[in-house]
PDB file of C-alpha atoms and ligand atoms in Angstrom:
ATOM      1  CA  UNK A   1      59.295 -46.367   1.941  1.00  0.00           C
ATOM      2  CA  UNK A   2      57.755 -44.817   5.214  1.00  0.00           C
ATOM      3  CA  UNK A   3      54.774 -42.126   4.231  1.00  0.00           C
ATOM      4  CA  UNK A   4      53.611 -40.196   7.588  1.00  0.00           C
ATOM      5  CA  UNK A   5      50.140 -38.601   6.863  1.00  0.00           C
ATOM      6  CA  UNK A   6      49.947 -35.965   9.572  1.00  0.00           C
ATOM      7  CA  UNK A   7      46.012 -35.405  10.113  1.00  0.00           C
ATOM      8  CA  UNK A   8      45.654 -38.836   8.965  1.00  0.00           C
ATOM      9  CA  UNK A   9      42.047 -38.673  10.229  1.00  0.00           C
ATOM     10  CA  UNK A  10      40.587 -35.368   9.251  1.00  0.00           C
ATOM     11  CA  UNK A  11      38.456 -34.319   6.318  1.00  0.00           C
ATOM     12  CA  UNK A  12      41.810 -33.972   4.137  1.00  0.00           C
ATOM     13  CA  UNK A  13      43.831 -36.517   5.636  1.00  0.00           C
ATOM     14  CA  UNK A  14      41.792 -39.329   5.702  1.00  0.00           C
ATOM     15  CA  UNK A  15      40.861 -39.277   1.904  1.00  0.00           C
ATOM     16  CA  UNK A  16      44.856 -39.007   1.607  1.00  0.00           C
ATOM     17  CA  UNK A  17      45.479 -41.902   3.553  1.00  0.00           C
ATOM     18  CA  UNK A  18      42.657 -43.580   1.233  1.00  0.00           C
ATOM     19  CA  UNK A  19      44.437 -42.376  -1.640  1.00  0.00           C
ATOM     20  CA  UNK A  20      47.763 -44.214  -0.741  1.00  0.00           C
ATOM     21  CA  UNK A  21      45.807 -47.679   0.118  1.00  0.00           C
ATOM     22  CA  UNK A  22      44.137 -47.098  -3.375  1.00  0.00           C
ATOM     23  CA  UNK A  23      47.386 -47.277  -5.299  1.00  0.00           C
ATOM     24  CA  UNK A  24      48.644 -50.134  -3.556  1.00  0.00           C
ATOM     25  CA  UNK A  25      51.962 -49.441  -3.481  1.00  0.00           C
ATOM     26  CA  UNK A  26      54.962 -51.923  -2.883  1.00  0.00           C
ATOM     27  CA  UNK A  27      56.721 -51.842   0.024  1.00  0.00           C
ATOM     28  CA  UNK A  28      55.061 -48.702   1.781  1.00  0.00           C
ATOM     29  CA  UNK A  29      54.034 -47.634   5.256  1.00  0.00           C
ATOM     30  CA  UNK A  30      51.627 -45.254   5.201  1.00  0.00           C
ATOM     31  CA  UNK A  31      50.994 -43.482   9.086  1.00  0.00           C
ATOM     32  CA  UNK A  32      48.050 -41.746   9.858  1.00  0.00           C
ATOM     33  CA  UNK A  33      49.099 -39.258  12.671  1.00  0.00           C
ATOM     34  CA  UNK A  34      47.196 -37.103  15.155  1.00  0.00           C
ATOM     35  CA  UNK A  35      46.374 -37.046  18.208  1.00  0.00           C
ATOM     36  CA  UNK A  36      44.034 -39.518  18.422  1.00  0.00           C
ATOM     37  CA  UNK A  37      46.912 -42.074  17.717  1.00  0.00           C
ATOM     38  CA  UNK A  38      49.237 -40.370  20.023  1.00  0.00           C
ATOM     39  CA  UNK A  39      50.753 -37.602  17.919  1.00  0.00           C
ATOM     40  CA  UNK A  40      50.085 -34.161  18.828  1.00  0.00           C
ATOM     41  CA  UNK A  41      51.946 -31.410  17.346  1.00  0.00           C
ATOM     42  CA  UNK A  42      51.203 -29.210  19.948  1.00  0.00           C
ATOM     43  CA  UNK A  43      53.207 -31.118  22.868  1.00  0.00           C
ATOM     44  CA  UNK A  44      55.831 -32.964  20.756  1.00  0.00           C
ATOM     45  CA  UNK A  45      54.812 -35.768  22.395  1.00  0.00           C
ATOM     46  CA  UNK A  46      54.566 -38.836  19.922  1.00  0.00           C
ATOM     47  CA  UNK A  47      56.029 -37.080  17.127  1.00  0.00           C
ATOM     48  CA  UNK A  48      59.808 -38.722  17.381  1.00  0.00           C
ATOM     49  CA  UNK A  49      58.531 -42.070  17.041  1.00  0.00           C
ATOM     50  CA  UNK A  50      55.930 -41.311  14.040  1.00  0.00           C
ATOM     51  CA  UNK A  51      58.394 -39.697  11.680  1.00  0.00           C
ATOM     52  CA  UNK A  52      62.249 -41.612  12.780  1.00  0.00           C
ATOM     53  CA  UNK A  53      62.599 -43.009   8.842  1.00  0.00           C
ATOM     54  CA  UNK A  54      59.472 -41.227   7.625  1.00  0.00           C
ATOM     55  CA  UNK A  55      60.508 -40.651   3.490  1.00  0.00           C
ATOM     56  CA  UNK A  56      57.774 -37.894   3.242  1.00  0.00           C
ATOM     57  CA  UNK A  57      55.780 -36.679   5.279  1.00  0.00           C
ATOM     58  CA  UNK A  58      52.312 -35.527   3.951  1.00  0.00           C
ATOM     59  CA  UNK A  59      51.286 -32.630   6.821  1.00  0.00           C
ATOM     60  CA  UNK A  60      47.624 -32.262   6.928  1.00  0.00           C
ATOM     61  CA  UNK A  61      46.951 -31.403  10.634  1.00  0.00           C
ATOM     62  CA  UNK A  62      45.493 -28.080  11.135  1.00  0.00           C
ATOM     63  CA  UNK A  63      43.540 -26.860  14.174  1.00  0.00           C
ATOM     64  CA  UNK A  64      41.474 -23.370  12.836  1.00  0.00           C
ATOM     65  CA  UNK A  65      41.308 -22.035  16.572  1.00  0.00           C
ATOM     66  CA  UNK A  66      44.681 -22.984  18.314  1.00  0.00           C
ATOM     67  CA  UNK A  67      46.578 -22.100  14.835  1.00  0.00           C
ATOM     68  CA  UNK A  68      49.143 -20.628  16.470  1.00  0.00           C
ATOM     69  CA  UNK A  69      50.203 -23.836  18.601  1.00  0.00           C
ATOM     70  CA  UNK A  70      49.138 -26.350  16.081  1.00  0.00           C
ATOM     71  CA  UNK A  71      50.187 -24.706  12.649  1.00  0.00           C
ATOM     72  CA  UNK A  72      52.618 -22.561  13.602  1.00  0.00           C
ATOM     73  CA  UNK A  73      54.626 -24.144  16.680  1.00  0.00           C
ATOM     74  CA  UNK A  74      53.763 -27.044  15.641  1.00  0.00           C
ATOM     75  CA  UNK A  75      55.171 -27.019  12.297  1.00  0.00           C
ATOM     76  CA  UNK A  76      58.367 -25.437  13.788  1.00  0.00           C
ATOM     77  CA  UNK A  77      58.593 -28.003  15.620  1.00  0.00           C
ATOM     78  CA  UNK A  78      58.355 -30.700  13.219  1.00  0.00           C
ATOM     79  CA  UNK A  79      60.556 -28.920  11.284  1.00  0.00           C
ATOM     80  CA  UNK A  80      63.544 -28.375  13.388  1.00  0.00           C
ATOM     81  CA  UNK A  81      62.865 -32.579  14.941  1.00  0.00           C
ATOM     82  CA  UNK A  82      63.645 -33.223  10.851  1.00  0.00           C
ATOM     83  CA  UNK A  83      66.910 -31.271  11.027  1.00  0.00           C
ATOM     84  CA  UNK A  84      68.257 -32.791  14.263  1.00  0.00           C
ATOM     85  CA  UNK A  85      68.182 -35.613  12.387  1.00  0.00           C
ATOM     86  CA  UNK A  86      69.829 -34.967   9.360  1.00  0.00           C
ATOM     87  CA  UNK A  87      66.775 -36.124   7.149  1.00  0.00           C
ATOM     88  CA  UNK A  88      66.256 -35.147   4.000  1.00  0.00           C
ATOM     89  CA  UNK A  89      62.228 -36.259   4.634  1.00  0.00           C
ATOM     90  CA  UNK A  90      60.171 -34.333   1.634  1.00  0.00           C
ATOM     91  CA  UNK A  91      57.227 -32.797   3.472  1.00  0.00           C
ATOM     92  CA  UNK A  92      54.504 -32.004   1.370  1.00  0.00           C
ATOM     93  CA  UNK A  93      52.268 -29.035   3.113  1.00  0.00           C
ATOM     94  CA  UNK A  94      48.884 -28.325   2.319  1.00  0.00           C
ATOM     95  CA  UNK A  95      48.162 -24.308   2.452  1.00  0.00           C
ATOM     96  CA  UNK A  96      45.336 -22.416   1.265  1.00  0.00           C
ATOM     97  CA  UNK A  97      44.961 -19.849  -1.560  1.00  0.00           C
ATOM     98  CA  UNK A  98      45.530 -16.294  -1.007  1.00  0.00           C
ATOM     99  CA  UNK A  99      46.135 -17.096   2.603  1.00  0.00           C
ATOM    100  CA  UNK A 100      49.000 -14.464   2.304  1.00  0.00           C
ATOM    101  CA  UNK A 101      46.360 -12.003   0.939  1.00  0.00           C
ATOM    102  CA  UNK A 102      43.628 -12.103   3.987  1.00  0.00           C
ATOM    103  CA  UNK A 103      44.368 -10.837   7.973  1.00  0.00           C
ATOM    104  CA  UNK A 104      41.960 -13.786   8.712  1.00  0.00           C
ATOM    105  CA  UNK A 105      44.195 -15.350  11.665  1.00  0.00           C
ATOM    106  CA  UNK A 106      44.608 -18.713  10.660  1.00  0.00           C
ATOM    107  CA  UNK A 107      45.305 -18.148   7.298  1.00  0.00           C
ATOM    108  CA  UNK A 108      48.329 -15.682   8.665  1.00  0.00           C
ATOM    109  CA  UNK A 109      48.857 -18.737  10.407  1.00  0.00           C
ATOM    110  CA  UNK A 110      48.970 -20.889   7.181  1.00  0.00           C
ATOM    111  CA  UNK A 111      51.344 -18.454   5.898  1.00  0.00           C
ATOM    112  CA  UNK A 112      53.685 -18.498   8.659  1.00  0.00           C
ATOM    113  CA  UNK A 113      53.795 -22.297   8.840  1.00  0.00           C
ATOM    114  CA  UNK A 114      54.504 -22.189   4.726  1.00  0.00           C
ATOM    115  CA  UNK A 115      57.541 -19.416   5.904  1.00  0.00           C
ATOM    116  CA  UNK A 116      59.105 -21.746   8.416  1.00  0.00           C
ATOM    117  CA  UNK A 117      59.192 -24.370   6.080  1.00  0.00           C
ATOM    118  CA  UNK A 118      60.648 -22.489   3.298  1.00  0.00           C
ATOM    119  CA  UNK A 119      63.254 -21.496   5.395  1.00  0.00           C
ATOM    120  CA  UNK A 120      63.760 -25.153   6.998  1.00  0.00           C
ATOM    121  CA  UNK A 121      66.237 -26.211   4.575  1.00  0.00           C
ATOM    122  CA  UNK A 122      64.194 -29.447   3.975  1.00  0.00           C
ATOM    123  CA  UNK A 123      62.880 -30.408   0.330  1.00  0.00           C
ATOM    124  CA  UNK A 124      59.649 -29.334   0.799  1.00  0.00           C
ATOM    125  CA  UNK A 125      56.291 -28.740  -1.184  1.00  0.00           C
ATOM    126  CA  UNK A 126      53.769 -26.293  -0.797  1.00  0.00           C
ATOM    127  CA  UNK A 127      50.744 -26.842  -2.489  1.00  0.00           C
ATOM    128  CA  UNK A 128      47.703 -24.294  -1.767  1.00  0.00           C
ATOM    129  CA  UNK A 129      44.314 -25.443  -2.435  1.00  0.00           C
ATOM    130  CA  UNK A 130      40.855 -23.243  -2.543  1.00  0.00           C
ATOM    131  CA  UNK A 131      38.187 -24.246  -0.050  1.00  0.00           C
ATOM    132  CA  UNK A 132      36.251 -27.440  -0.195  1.00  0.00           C
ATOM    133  CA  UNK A 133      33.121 -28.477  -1.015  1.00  0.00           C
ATOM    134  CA  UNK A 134      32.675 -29.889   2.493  1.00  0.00           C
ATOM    135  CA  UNK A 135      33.366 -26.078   3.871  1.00  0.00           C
ATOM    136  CA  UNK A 136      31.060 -24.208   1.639  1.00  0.00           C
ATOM    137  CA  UNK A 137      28.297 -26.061   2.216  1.00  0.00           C
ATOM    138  CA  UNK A 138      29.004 -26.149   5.812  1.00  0.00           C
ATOM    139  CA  UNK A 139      29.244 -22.244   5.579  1.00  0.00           C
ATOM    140  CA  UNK A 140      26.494 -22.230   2.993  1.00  0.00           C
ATOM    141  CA  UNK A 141      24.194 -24.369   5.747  1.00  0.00           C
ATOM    142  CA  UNK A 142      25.037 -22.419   8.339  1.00  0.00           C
ATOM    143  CA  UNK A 143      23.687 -18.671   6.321  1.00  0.00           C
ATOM    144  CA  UNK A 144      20.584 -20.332   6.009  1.00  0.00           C
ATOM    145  CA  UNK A 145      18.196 -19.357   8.602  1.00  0.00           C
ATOM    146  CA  UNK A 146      14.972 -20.719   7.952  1.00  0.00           C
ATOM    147  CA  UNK A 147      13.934 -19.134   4.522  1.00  0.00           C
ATOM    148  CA  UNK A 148      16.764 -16.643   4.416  1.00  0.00           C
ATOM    149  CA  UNK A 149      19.939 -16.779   3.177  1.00  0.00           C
ATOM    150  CA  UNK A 150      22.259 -14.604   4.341  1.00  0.00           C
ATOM    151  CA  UNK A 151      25.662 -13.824   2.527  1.00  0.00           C
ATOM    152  CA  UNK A 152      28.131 -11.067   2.357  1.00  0.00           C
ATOM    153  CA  UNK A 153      28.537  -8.880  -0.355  1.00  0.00           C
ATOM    154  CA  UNK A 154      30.451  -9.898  -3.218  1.00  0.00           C
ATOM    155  CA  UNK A 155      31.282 -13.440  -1.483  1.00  0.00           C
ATOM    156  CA  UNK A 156      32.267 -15.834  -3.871  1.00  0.00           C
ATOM    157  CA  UNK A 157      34.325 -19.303  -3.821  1.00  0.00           C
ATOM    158  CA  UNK A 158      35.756 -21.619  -6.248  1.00  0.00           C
ATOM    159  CA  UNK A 159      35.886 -24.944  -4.144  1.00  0.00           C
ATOM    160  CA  UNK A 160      37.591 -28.228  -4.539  1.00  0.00           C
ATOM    161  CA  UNK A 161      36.994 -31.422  -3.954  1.00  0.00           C
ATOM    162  CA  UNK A 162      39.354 -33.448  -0.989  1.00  0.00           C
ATOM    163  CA  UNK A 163      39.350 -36.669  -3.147  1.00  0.00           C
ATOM    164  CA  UNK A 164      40.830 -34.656  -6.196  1.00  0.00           C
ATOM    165  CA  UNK A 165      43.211 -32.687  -4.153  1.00  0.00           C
ATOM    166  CA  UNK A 166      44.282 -35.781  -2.086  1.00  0.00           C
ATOM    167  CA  UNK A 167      45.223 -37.472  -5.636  1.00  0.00           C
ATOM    168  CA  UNK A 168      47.050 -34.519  -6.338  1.00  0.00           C
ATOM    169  CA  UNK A 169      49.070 -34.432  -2.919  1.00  0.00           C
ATOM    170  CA  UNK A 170      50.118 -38.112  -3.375  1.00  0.00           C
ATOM    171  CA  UNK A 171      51.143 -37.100  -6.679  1.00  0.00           C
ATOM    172  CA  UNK A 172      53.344 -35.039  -5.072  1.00  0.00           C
ATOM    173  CA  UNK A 173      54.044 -37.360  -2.677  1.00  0.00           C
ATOM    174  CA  UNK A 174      55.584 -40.206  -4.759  1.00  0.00           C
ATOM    175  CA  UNK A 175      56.938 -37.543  -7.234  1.00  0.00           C
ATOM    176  CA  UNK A 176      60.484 -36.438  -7.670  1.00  0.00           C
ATOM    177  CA  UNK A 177      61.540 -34.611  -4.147  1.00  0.00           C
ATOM    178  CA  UNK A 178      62.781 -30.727  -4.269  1.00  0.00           C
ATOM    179  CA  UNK A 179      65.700 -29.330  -3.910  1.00  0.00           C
ATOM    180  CA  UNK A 180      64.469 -27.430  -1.075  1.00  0.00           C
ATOM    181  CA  UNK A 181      61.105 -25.378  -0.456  1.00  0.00           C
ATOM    182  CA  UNK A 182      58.747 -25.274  -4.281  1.00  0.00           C
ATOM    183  CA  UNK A 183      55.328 -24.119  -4.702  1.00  0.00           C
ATOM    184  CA  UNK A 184      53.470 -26.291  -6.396  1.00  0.00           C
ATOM    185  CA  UNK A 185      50.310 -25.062  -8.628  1.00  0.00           C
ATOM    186  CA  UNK A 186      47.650 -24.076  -6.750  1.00  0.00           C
ATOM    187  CA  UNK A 187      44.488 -26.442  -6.721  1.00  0.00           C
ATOM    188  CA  UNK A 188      40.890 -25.070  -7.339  1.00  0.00           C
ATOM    189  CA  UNK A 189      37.268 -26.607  -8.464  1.00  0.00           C
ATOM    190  CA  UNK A 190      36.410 -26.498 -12.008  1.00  0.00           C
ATOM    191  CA  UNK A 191      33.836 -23.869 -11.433  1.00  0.00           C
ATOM    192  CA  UNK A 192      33.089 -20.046  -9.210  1.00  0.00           C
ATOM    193  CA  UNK A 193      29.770 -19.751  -7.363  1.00  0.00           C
ATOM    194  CA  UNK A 194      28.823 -17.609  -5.266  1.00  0.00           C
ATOM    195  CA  UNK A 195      27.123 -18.327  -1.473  1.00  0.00           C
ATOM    196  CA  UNK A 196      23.628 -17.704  -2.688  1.00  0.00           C
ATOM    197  CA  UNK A 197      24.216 -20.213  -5.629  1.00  0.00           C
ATOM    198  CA  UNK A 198      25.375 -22.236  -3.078  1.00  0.00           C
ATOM    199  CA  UNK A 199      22.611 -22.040  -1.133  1.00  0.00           C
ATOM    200  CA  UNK A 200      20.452 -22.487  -3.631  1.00  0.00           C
ATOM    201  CA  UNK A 201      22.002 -25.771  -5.577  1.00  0.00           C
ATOM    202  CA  UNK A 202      21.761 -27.772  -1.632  1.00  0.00           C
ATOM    203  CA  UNK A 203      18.390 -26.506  -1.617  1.00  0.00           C
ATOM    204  CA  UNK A 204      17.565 -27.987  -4.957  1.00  0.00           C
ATOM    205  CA  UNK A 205      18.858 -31.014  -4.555  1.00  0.00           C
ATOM    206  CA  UNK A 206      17.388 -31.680  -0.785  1.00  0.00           C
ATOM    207  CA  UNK A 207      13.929 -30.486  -2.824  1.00  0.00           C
ATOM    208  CA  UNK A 208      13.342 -27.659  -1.035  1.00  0.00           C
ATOM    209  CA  UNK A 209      12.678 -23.917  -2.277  1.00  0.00           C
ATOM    210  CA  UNK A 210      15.939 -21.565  -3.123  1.00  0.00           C
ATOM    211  CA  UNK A 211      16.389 -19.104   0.162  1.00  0.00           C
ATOM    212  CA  UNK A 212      15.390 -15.596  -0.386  1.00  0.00           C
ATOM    213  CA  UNK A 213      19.105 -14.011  -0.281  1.00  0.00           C
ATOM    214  CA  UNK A 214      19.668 -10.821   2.419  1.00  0.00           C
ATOM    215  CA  UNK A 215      22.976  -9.413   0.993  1.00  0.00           C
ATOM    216  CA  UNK A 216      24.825  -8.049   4.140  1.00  0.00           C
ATOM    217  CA  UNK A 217      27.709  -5.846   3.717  1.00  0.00           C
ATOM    218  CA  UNK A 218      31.520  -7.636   3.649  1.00  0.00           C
ATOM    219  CA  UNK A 219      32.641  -5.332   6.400  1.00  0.00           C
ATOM    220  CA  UNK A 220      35.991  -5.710   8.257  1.00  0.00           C
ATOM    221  CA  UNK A 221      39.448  -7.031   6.529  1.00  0.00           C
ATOM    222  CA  UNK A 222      39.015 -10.705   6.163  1.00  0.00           C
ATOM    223  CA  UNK A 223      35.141  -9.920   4.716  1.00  0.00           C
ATOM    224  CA  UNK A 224      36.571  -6.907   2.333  1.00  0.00           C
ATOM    225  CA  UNK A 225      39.900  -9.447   1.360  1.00  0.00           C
ATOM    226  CA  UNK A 226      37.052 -12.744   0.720  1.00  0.00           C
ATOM    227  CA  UNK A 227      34.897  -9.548  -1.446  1.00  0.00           C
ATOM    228  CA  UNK A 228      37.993  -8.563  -3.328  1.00  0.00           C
ATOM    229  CA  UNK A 229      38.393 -12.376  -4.148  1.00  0.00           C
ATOM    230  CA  UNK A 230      40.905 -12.819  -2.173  1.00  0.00           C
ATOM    231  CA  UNK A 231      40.083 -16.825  -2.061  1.00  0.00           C
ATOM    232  CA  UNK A 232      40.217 -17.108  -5.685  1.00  0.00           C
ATOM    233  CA  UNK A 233      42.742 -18.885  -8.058  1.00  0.00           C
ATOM    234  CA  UNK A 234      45.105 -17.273 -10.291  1.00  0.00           C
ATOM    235  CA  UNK A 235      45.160 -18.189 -13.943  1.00  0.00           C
ATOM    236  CA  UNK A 236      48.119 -20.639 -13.655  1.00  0.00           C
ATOM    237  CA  UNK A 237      45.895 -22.971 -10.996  1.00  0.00           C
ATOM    238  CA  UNK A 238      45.846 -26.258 -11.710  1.00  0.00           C
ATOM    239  CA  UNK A 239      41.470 -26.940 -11.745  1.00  0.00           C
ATOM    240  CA  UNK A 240      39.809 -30.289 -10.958  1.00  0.00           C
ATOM    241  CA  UNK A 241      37.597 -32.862  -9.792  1.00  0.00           C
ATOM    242  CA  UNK A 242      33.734 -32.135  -9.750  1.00  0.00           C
ATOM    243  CA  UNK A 243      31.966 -29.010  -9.499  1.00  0.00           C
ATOM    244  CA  UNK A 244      30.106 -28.046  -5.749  1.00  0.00           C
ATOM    245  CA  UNK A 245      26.583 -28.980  -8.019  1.00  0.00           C
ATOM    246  CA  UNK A 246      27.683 -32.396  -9.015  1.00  0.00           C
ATOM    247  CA  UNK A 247      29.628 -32.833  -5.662  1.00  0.00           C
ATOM    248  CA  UNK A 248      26.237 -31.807  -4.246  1.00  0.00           C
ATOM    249  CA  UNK A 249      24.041 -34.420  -6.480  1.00  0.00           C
ATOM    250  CA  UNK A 250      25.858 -37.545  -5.655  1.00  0.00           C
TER     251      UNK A 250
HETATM  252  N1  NAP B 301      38.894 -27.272   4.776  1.00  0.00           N
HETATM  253  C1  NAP B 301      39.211 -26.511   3.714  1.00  0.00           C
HETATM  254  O1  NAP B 301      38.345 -25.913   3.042  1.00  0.00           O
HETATM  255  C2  NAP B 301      40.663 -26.368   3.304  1.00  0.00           C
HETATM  256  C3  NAP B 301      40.993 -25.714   2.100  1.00  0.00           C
HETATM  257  C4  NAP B 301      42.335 -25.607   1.715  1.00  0.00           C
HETATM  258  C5  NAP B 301      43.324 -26.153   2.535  1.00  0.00           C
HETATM  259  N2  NAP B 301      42.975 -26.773   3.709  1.00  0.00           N
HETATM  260  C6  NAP B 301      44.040 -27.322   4.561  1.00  0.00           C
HETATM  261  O2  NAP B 301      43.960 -28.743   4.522  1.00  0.00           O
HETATM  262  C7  NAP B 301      44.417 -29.279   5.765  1.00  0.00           C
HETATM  263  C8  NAP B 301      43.398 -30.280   6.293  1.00  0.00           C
HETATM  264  O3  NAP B 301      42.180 -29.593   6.474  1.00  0.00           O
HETATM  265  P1  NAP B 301      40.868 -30.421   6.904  1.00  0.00           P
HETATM  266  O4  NAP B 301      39.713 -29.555   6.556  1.00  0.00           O
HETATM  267  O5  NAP B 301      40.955 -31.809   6.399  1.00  0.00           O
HETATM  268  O6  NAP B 301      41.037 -30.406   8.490  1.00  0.00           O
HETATM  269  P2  NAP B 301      40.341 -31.337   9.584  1.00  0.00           P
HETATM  270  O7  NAP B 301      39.309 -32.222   8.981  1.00  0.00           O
HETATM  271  O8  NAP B 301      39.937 -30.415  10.693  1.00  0.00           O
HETATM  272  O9  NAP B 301      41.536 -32.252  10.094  1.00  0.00           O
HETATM  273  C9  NAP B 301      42.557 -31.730  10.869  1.00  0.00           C
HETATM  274  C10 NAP B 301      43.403 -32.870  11.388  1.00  0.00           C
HETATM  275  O10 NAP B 301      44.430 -32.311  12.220  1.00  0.00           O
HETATM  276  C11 NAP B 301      44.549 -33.127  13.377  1.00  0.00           C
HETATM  277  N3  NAP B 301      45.067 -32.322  14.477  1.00  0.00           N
HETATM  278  C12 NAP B 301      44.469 -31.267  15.103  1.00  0.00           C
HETATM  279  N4  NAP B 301      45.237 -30.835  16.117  1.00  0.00           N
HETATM  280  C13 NAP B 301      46.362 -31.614  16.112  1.00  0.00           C
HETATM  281  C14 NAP B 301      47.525 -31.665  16.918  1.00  0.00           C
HETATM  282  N5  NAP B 301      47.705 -30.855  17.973  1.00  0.00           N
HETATM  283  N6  NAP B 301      48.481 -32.588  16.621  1.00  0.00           N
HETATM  284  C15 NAP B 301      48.306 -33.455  15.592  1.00  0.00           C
HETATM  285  N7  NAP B 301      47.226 -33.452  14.793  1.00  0.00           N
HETATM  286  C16 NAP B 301      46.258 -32.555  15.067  1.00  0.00           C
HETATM  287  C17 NAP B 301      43.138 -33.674  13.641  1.00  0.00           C
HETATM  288  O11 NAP B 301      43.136 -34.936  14.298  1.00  0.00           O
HETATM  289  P3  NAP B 301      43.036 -35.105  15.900  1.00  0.00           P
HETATM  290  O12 NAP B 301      41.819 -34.377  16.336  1.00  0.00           O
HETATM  291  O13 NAP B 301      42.999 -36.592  16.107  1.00  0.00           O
HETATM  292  O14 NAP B 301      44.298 -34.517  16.434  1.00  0.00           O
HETATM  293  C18 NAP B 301      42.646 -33.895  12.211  1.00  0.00           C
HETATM  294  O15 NAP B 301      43.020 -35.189  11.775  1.00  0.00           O
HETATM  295  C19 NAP B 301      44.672 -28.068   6.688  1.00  0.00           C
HETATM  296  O16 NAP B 301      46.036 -27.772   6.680  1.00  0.00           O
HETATM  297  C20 NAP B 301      43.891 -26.943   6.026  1.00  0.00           C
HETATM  298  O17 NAP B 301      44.446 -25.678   6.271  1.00  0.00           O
HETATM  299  C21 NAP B 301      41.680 -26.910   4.111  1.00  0.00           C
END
């Protein structure tokens, strides 16, 4: 069995890849695939090689600013490469919850890329996963100016961790492939917080004092759609792995 991890070296990807070598599976190639080995998305070039025999395809690249030629062409084109050949390769896409619900531009990206697929013809699996732990505190580090915290109104996240969700995604992967395009339960954290709890559990724990919060107003569409909880997981999510406090503490 050929497995083609696209992204095989991001945040995502890499714990995927991880994932597969943890299960030690018989008879498996797992491919880690980006650029950086020679695969980019954006070009084509590389990608004929990587996927010729590729079983399933786990597609994990993303780039948040060139979305459009990365997500979106280049999921079209990865796509249509996988009908030209007749395969019946089960790609297994990783989206993002409520991305159809916020005019953020990647995430109309996300939504476009889960569209062509749907509409590829190929068994596919969509499988939408909240933020992770590794974004909110990036976003959580970077509202913290000095002793301030700064964070929209009404701002509030329910994140996930990548080991969890990369468990979940090989589940998927070695699991019984679709009759074309399924969603699969959406993946969230165990627990909602909001950006000033945020803030103040990677305070704690790097023993400094909680930031005094400045609440600034969630103006603009992708703000108001994050306010309205846009983000946030429906009641038939799947929920997992450790909370952002104990993904915080170890
Ligand atoms: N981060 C989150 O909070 C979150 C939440 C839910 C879902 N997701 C989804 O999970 C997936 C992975 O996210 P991540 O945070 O792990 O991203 P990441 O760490 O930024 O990794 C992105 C990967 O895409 C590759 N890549 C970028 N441009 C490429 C191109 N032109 N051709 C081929 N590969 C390319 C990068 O490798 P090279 O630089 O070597 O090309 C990298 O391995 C994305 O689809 C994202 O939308 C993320």
């Amino acid at each position: 069995m050929k497995i083609v991890v696209t992204g095989g070296q991001g945040g995502l990807g890499s714990a995927v890849v991880t994932e597969f070598d943890r299960r030690r599976l018989r008879d498996t190639e797992v491919v880690a695939a980006s650029r950086r080995t020679g695969f980019d998305l954006a070009t084509g070039a590389g990608m004929a090689e990587v996927i010729t025999d590729a079983d399933v395809i786990v597609h994990a690249a993303s780039h948040p600013t060139k979305h459009h030629a990365v997500d979106v062409a280049g999921t079209e084109r990865l796509a249509t490469m996988l009908r030209a050949r007749m395969a019946h390769t089960h790609v297994v896409y990783v989206s993002i919850v409520g991305c159809d619900r916020n005019p953020f531009g990647y995430y109309r990206a996300k939504t476009a890329a889960e569209g062509i697929l749907a509409d590829s013809g190929l068994p596919v699996t969509v499988v939408r996963a909240t933020q992770f732990h590794t974004l909110v505190d990036t976003i959580a580090e970077t509202a913290t100016i000095g002793p301030l915290g700064f964070a929209p109104h009404g701002l509030r996240f329910q994140p996930c961790e990548t080991a969890w969700v990369a468990r979940r995604l090989v589940d998927h992967a070695l699991g019984e492939r679709p009759d074309g395009c399924r969603r699969a339960a959406d993946l969230a954290g165990p627990q909602q917080l909001s950006l000033a709890e945020a803030m103040r559990i990677r305070a704690e724990s790097a023993g400094q004092r909680a930031p005094r919060m400045v609440e600034v107003p969630a103006v603009g569409g992708v703000l108001a759609a994050f306010a309205d909880g846009a983000n946030l997981p429906g009641p038939d999510a799947e929920l997992g792995g450790p909370s952002y406090a104990s993904w915080v503490s170890r």
